[in-house]
């Protein structure tokens, strides 16, 4: 239902419907902001990433295709790339906050997957099949936007091990997801 | 190297989407995406799986001002028009000969404002110098803090946001050399800029703010200088 509602609003947005775009923003901004803030740990920069993302969504709404995942997943892709750009250009992360994230990652909102789209559930199942190190390294990279070196520092493991865990973890996901 | 081989294509796409493909490798991958439909499609597949992880975070509502900025930038509201009218009241800076004299307009009022704005913000270490960029009507637009490593800039709500332009900050040296760009200024919120070595090696006559096309000065020199200010040690 959520995806259908978003898709309806996005289609109207692609036709220049400002009201629909406003509704799409209201329906999705908290999720996109959570993604950006988790990575940046900085309110002003997270808001900047969010603004950039929605400006792009407005201009590129007609480029969405179902092959890019649900509307929300597609929008998360956009805000995440913008956030990664900001991370590259800014030194914004708080190391103390990163340490706290090790615990936070274990308590993510699994109930968010309780809807009809099977892609998130399949992804969850496949993530659960990974070795704990692989899963943790991928989580650190994804949720905090960390480089291999930064994941290495956060997990206290050698860089070579981190690269290997991430590479093998992604290969396992590929097999499990039949990509 | 053949990037279209399935195993390599998937490995690169997955690391690109995850964000662990960095630097030159990331830029090369973006070029490959532009050149090859197959690589674009592989990237989309990984996006639709990897980015469902983002659904797992607890939603966090942003400030209401975010939507206002977005709608301003997209021209949804009439606020830009109104603000542009206000912009018309400002006198563009006439030329480089007057850098230092105009910088003197950063008055004691600006200094007081800087102290008032900053005294309630906890700082890890003693800040070095401050400046307030203000209009001729003494409306503060940006608060600038230059510490040992970086330049922190905070935009105020008095700033007229520009959808089709950027504001750029310049180091104007006392020795008469051409102004040196310090980076683009935020139109909302805060931003950190890299601190130029010039701060440690060259006497500063003034900081200047120019209005530029999106992305900054096209030729390395300020296009339309709007404001100048002095850097003050507290």
PDB file of N, CA, C and O in Angstrom, chain B residues 116-163:
ATOM      1  N   UNK B 116      27.321  37.751  21.205  1.00  0.00           N
ATOM      2  CA  UNK B 116      26.022  37.285  21.674  1.00  0.00           C
ATOM      3  C   UNK B 116      25.650  35.950  21.056  1.00  0.00           C
ATOM      4  O   UNK B 116      25.125  35.066  21.711  1.00  0.00           O
ATOM      5  N   UNK B 117      25.952  35.807  19.761  1.00  0.00           N
ATOM      6  CA  UNK B 117      25.580  34.573  19.070  1.00  0.00           C
ATOM      7  C   UNK B 117      26.416  33.393  19.528  1.00  0.00           C
ATOM      8  O   UNK B 117      25.960  32.271  19.560  1.00  0.00           O
ATOM      9  N   UNK B 118      27.656  33.665  19.869  1.00  0.00           N
ATOM     10  CA  UNK B 118      28.571  32.562  20.126  1.00  0.00           C
ATOM     11  C   UNK B 118      28.698  32.187  21.596  1.00  0.00           C
ATOM     12  O   UNK B 118      29.087  31.091  21.920  1.00  0.00           O
ATOM     13  N   UNK B 119      28.359  33.085  22.486  1.00  0.00           N
ATOM     14  CA  UNK B 119      28.652  32.830  23.882  1.00  0.00           C
ATOM     15  C   UNK B 119      27.830  31.673  24.452  1.00  0.00           C
ATOM     16  O   UNK B 119      28.227  31.045  25.418  1.00  0.00           O
ATOM     17  N   UNK B 120      26.701  31.374  23.827  1.00  0.00           N
ATOM     18  CA  UNK B 120      25.873  30.289  24.332  1.00  0.00           C
ATOM     19  C   UNK B 120      26.161  28.956  23.643  1.00  0.00           C
ATOM     20  O   UNK B 120      25.532  27.965  23.911  1.00  0.00           O
ATOM     21  N   UNK B 121      27.142  28.979  22.715  1.00  0.00           N
ATOM     22  CA  UNK B 121      27.480  27.741  22.027  1.00  0.00           C
ATOM     23  C   UNK B 121      28.726  27.140  22.640  1.00  0.00           C
ATOM     24  O   UNK B 121      29.789  27.746  22.621  1.00  0.00           O
ATOM     25  N   UNK B 122      28.592  25.917  23.202  1.00  0.00           N
ATOM     26  CA  UNK B 122      29.765  25.307  23.799  1.00  0.00           C
ATOM     27  C   UNK B 122      30.829  25.030  22.751  1.00  0.00           C
ATOM     28  O   UNK B 122      30.538  24.523  21.685  1.00  0.00           O
ATOM     29  N   UNK B 123      32.038  25.368  23.016  1.00  0.00           N
ATOM     30  CA  UNK B 123      33.128  25.154  22.066  1.00  0.00           C
ATOM     31  C   UNK B 123      34.185  24.284  22.728  1.00  0.00           C
ATOM     32  O   UNK B 123      34.486  24.444  23.904  1.00  0.00           O
ATOM     33  N   UNK B 124      34.741  23.376  21.958  1.00  0.00           N
ATOM     34  CA  UNK B 124      35.752  22.467  22.487  1.00  0.00           C
ATOM     35  C   UNK B 124      37.020  23.211  22.866  1.00  0.00           C
ATOM     36  O   UNK B 124      37.704  22.882  23.806  1.00  0.00           O
ATOM     37  N   UNK B 125      37.354  24.217  22.081  1.00  0.00           N
ATOM     38  CA  UNK B 125      38.559  24.971  22.376  1.00  0.00           C
ATOM     39  C   UNK B 125      38.328  26.423  22.002  1.00  0.00           C
ATOM     40  O   UNK B 125      37.393  26.746  21.284  1.00  0.00           O
ATOM     41  N   UNK B 126      39.218  27.263  22.494  1.00  0.00           N
ATOM     42  CA  UNK B 126      39.034  28.688  22.279  1.00  0.00           C
ATOM     43  C   UNK B 126      39.074  29.000  20.782  1.00  0.00           C
ATOM     44  O   UNK B 126      40.041  28.664  20.106  1.00  0.00           O
ATOM     45  N   UNK B 127      38.032  29.622  20.240  1.00  0.00           N
ATOM     46  CA  UNK B 127      38.043  29.980  18.827  1.00  0.00           C
ATOM     47  C   UNK B 127      39.048  31.097  18.587  1.00  0.00           C
ATOM     48  O   UNK B 127      39.353  31.883  19.483  1.00  0.00           O
ATOM     49  N   UNK B 128      39.535  31.173  17.369  1.00  0.00           N
ATOM     50  CA  UNK B 128      40.576  32.148  17.080  1.00  0.00           C
ATOM     51  C   UNK B 128      39.989  33.504  16.726  1.00  0.00           C
ATOM     52  O   UNK B 128      40.231  34.485  17.395  1.00  0.00           O
ATOM     53  N   UNK B 129      39.202  33.546  15.639  1.00  0.00           N
ATOM     54  CA  UNK B 129      38.718  34.836  15.142  1.00  0.00           C
ATOM     55  C   UNK B 129      37.293  34.708  14.611  1.00  0.00           C
ATOM     56  O   UNK B 129      36.889  33.615  14.198  1.00  0.00           O
ATOM     57  N   UNK B 130      36.610  35.855  14.579  1.00  0.00           N
ATOM     58  CA  UNK B 130      35.219  35.860  14.121  1.00  0.00           C
ATOM     59  C   UNK B 130      34.976  36.971  13.110  1.00  0.00           C
ATOM     60  O   UNK B 130      35.703  37.964  13.072  1.00  0.00           O
ATOM     61  N   UNK B 131      33.947  36.783  12.317  1.00  0.00           N
ATOM     62  CA  UNK B 131      33.478  37.866  11.458  1.00  0.00           C
ATOM     63  C   UNK B 131      31.971  37.721  11.298  1.00  0.00           C
ATOM     64  O   UNK B 131      31.435  36.616  11.371  1.00  0.00           O
ATOM     65  N   UNK B 132      31.318  38.837  11.105  1.00  0.00           N
ATOM     66  CA  UNK B 132      29.904  38.833  10.790  1.00  0.00           C
ATOM     67  C   UNK B 132      29.722  39.517   9.439  1.00  0.00           C
ATOM     68  O   UNK B 132      30.187  40.639   9.254  1.00  0.00           O
ATOM     69  N   UNK B 133      29.100  38.812   8.517  1.00  0.00           N
ATOM     70  CA  UNK B 133      28.796  39.427   7.218  1.00  0.00           C
ATOM     71  C   UNK B 133      27.418  40.044   7.341  1.00  0.00           C
ATOM     72  O   UNK B 133      26.446  39.355   7.678  1.00  0.00           O
ATOM     73  N   UNK B 134      27.330  41.334   7.075  1.00  0.00           N
ATOM     74  CA  UNK B 134      26.048  41.997   7.273  1.00  0.00           C
ATOM     75  C   UNK B 134      25.742  42.969   6.139  1.00  0.00           C
ATOM     76  O   UNK B 134      26.638  43.406   5.418  1.00  0.00           O
ATOM     77  N   UNK B 135      24.465  43.296   6.030  1.00  0.00           N
ATOM     78  CA  UNK B 135      24.040  44.253   5.016  1.00  0.00           C
ATOM     79  C   UNK B 135      24.344  45.668   5.498  1.00  0.00           C
ATOM     80  O   UNK B 135      24.725  45.873   6.651  1.00  0.00           O
ATOM     81  N   UNK B 136      24.134  46.614   4.608  1.00  0.00           N
ATOM     82  CA  UNK B 136      24.365  48.003   5.018  1.00  0.00           C
ATOM     83  C   UNK B 136      23.332  48.457   6.042  1.00  0.00           C
ATOM     84  O   UNK B 136      23.517  49.468   6.709  1.00  0.00           O
ATOM     85  N   UNK B 137      22.239  47.680   6.107  1.00  0.00           N
ATOM     86  CA  UNK B 137      21.234  47.986   7.136  1.00  0.00           C
ATOM     87  C   UNK B 137      21.549  47.237   8.432  1.00  0.00           C
ATOM     88  O   UNK B 137      20.701  47.106   9.306  1.00  0.00           O
ATOM     89  N   UNK B 138      22.763  46.673   8.515  1.00  0.00           N
ATOM     90  CA  UNK B 138      23.252  45.972   9.702  1.00  0.00           C
ATOM     91  C   UNK B 138      22.487  44.686  10.001  1.00  0.00           C
ATOM     92  O   UNK B 138      22.401  44.261  11.140  1.00  0.00           O
ATOM     93  N   UNK B 139      21.909  44.080   8.966  1.00  0.00           N
ATOM     94  CA  UNK B 139      21.302  42.758   9.156  1.00  0.00           C
ATOM     95  C   UNK B 139      22.388  41.708   8.993  1.00  0.00           C
ATOM     96  O   UNK B 139      23.037  41.629   7.940  1.00  0.00           O
ATOM     97  N   UNK B 140      22.581  40.890  10.018  1.00  0.00           N
ATOM     98  CA  UNK B 140      23.617  39.852   9.954  1.00  0.00           C
ATOM     99  C   UNK B 140      23.159  38.720   9.042  1.00  0.00           C
ATOM    100  O   UNK B 140      22.038  38.219   9.177  1.00  0.00           O
ATOM    101  N   UNK B 141      24.002  38.326   8.099  1.00  0.00           N
ATOM    102  CA  UNK B 141      23.656  37.272   7.150  1.00  0.00           C
ATOM    103  C   UNK B 141      24.410  35.974   7.431  1.00  0.00           C
ATOM    104  O   UNK B 141      23.840  34.891   7.316  1.00  0.00           O
ATOM    105  N   UNK B 142      25.688  36.095   7.733  1.00  0.00           N
ATOM    106  CA  UNK B 142      26.481  34.910   8.074  1.00  0.00           C
ATOM    107  C   UNK B 142      27.351  35.229   9.290  1.00  0.00           C
ATOM    108  O   UNK B 142      27.856  36.353   9.414  1.00  0.00           O
ATOM    109  N   UNK B 143      27.553  34.235  10.110  1.00  0.00           N
ATOM    110  CA  UNK B 143      28.492  34.314  11.213  1.00  0.00           C
ATOM    111  C   UNK B 143      29.650  33.380  10.865  1.00  0.00           C
ATOM    112  O   UNK B 143      29.440  32.221  10.519  1.00  0.00           O
ATOM    113  N   UNK B 144      30.848  33.914  10.921  1.00  0.00           N
ATOM    114  CA  UNK B 144      32.028  33.146  10.496  1.00  0.00           C
ATOM    115  C   UNK B 144      32.975  32.989  11.672  1.00  0.00           C
ATOM    116  O   UNK B 144      33.281  33.958  12.374  1.00  0.00           O
ATOM    117  N   UNK B 145      33.410  31.772  11.862  1.00  0.00           N
ATOM    118  CA  UNK B 145      34.397  31.487  12.907  1.00  0.00           C
ATOM    119  C   UNK B 145      35.594  30.807  12.246  1.00  0.00           C
ATOM    120  O   UNK B 145      35.450  29.777  11.587  1.00  0.00           O
ATOM    121  N   UNK B 146      36.769  31.390  12.428  1.00  0.00           N
ATOM    122  CA  UNK B 146      37.987  30.792  11.868  1.00  0.00           C
ATOM    123  C   UNK B 146      38.813  30.252  13.030  1.00  0.00           C
ATOM    124  O   UNK B 146      39.284  31.013  13.867  1.00  0.00           O
ATOM    125  N   UNK B 147      38.925  28.941  13.114  1.00  0.00           N
ATOM    126  CA  UNK B 147      39.729  28.372  14.193  1.00  0.00           C
ATOM    127  C   UNK B 147      41.031  27.825  13.622  1.00  0.00           C
ATOM    128  O   UNK B 147      41.411  28.159  12.498  1.00  0.00           O
ATOM    129  N   UNK B 148      41.687  26.972  14.369  1.00  0.00           N
ATOM    130  CA  UNK B 148      43.016  26.518  13.949  1.00  0.00           C
ATOM    131  C   UNK B 148      42.966  25.723  12.649  1.00  0.00           C
ATOM    132  O   UNK B 148      43.911  25.746  11.867  1.00  0.00           O
ATOM    133  N   UNK B 149      41.858  24.999  12.416  1.00  0.00           N
ATOM    134  CA  UNK B 149      41.847  24.054  11.297  1.00  0.00           C
ATOM    135  C   UNK B 149      40.849  24.387  10.196  1.00  0.00           C
ATOM    136  O   UNK B 149      41.008  23.941   9.075  1.00  0.00           O
ATOM    137  N   UNK B 150      39.783  25.090  10.533  1.00  0.00           N
ATOM    138  CA  UNK B 150      38.730  25.245   9.538  1.00  0.00           C
ATOM    139  C   UNK B 150      37.985  26.569   9.710  1.00  0.00           C
ATOM    140  O   UNK B 150      38.201  27.290  10.682  1.00  0.00           O
ATOM    141  N   UNK B 151      37.128  26.823   8.736  1.00  0.00           N
ATOM    142  CA  UNK B 151      36.280  28.005   8.780  1.00  0.00           C
ATOM    143  C   UNK B 151      34.851  27.505   8.945  1.00  0.00           C
ATOM    144  O   UNK B 151      34.344  26.771   8.090  1.00  0.00           O
ATOM    145  N   UNK B 152      34.220  27.872  10.046  1.00  0.00           N
ATOM    146  CA  UNK B 152      32.834  27.458  10.268  1.00  0.00           C
ATOM    147  C   UNK B 152      31.927  28.642   9.937  1.00  0.00           C
ATOM    148  O   UNK B 152      32.137  29.739  10.445  1.00  0.00           O
ATOM    149  N   UNK B 153      30.937  28.386   9.113  1.00  0.00           N
ATOM    150  CA  UNK B 153      30.047  29.459   8.675  1.00  0.00           C
ATOM    151  C   UNK B 153      28.610  29.077   8.999  1.00  0.00           C
ATOM    152  O   UNK B 153      28.184  27.947   8.744  1.00  0.00           O
ATOM    153  N   UNK B 154      27.888  30.029   9.543  1.00  0.00           N
ATOM    154  CA  UNK B 154      26.485  29.789   9.874  1.00  0.00           C
ATOM    155  C   UNK B 154      25.639  30.854   9.188  1.00  0.00           C
ATOM    156  O   UNK B 154      25.878  32.047   9.379  1.00  0.00           O
ATOM    157  N   UNK B 155      24.662  30.426   8.415  1.00  0.00           N
ATOM    158  CA  UNK B 155      23.754  31.371   7.760  1.00  0.00           C
ATOM    159  C   UNK B 155      22.648  31.760   8.739  1.00  0.00           C
ATOM    160  O   UNK B 155      22.179  30.933   9.517  1.00  0.00           O
ATOM    161  N   UNK B 156      22.238  33.009   8.689  1.00  0.00           N
ATOM    162  CA  UNK B 156      21.129  33.435   9.545  1.00  0.00           C
ATOM    163  C   UNK B 156      19.826  33.419   8.729  1.00  0.00           C
ATOM    164  O   UNK B 156      19.847  33.262   7.507  1.00  0.00           O
ATOM    165  N   UNK B 157      18.732  33.591   9.437  1.00  0.00           N
ATOM    166  CA  UNK B 157      17.442  33.582   8.732  1.00  0.00           C
ATOM    167  C   UNK B 157      17.171  34.890   7.984  1.00  0.00           C
ATOM    168  O   UNK B 157      16.142  35.037   7.344  1.00  0.00           O
ATOM    169  N   UNK B 158      18.109  35.825   8.059  1.00  0.00           N
ATOM    170  CA  UNK B 158      17.953  37.081   7.313  1.00  0.00           C
ATOM    171  C   UNK B 158      18.460  36.957   5.871  1.00  0.00           C
ATOM    172  O   UNK B 158      18.274  37.859   5.062  1.00  0.00           O
ATOM    173  N   UNK B 159      19.111  35.861   5.603  1.00  0.00           N
ATOM    174  CA  UNK B 159      19.746  35.699   4.294  1.00  0.00           C
ATOM    175  C   UNK B 159      18.710  35.459   3.191  1.00  0.00           C
ATOM    176  O   UNK B 159      17.817  34.628   3.349  1.00  0.00           O
ATOM    177  N   UNK B 160      18.860  36.185   2.102  1.00  0.00           N
ATOM    178  CA  UNK B 160      17.992  35.949   0.942  1.00  0.00           C
ATOM    179  C   UNK B 160      18.538  34.751   0.168  1.00  0.00           C
ATOM    180  O   UNK B 160      19.605  34.837  -0.429  1.00  0.00           O
ATOM    181  N   UNK B 161      17.819  33.641   0.214  1.00  0.00           N
ATOM    182  CA  UNK B 161      18.314  32.440  -0.466  1.00  0.00           C
ATOM    183  C   UNK B 161      18.134  32.574  -1.971  1.00  0.00           C
ATOM    184  O   UNK B 161      17.140  33.111  -2.437  1.00  0.00           O
ATOM    185  N   UNK B 162      19.101  32.081  -2.683  1.00  0.00           N
ATOM    186  CA  UNK B 162      19.102  32.194  -4.137  1.00  0.00           C
ATOM    187  C   UNK B 162      19.017  30.813  -4.755  1.00  0.00           C
ATOM    188  O   UNK B 162      19.905  29.986  -4.543  1.00  0.00           O
ATOM    189  N   UNK B 163      17.965  30.550  -5.511  1.00  0.00           N
ATOM    190  CA  UNK B 163      17.813  29.238  -6.138  1.00  0.00           C
ATOM    191  C   UNK B 163      18.790  29.053  -7.285  1.00  0.00           C
ATOM    192  O   UNK B 163      19.231  27.941  -7.567  1.00  0.00           O
TER     193      UNK B 163
END
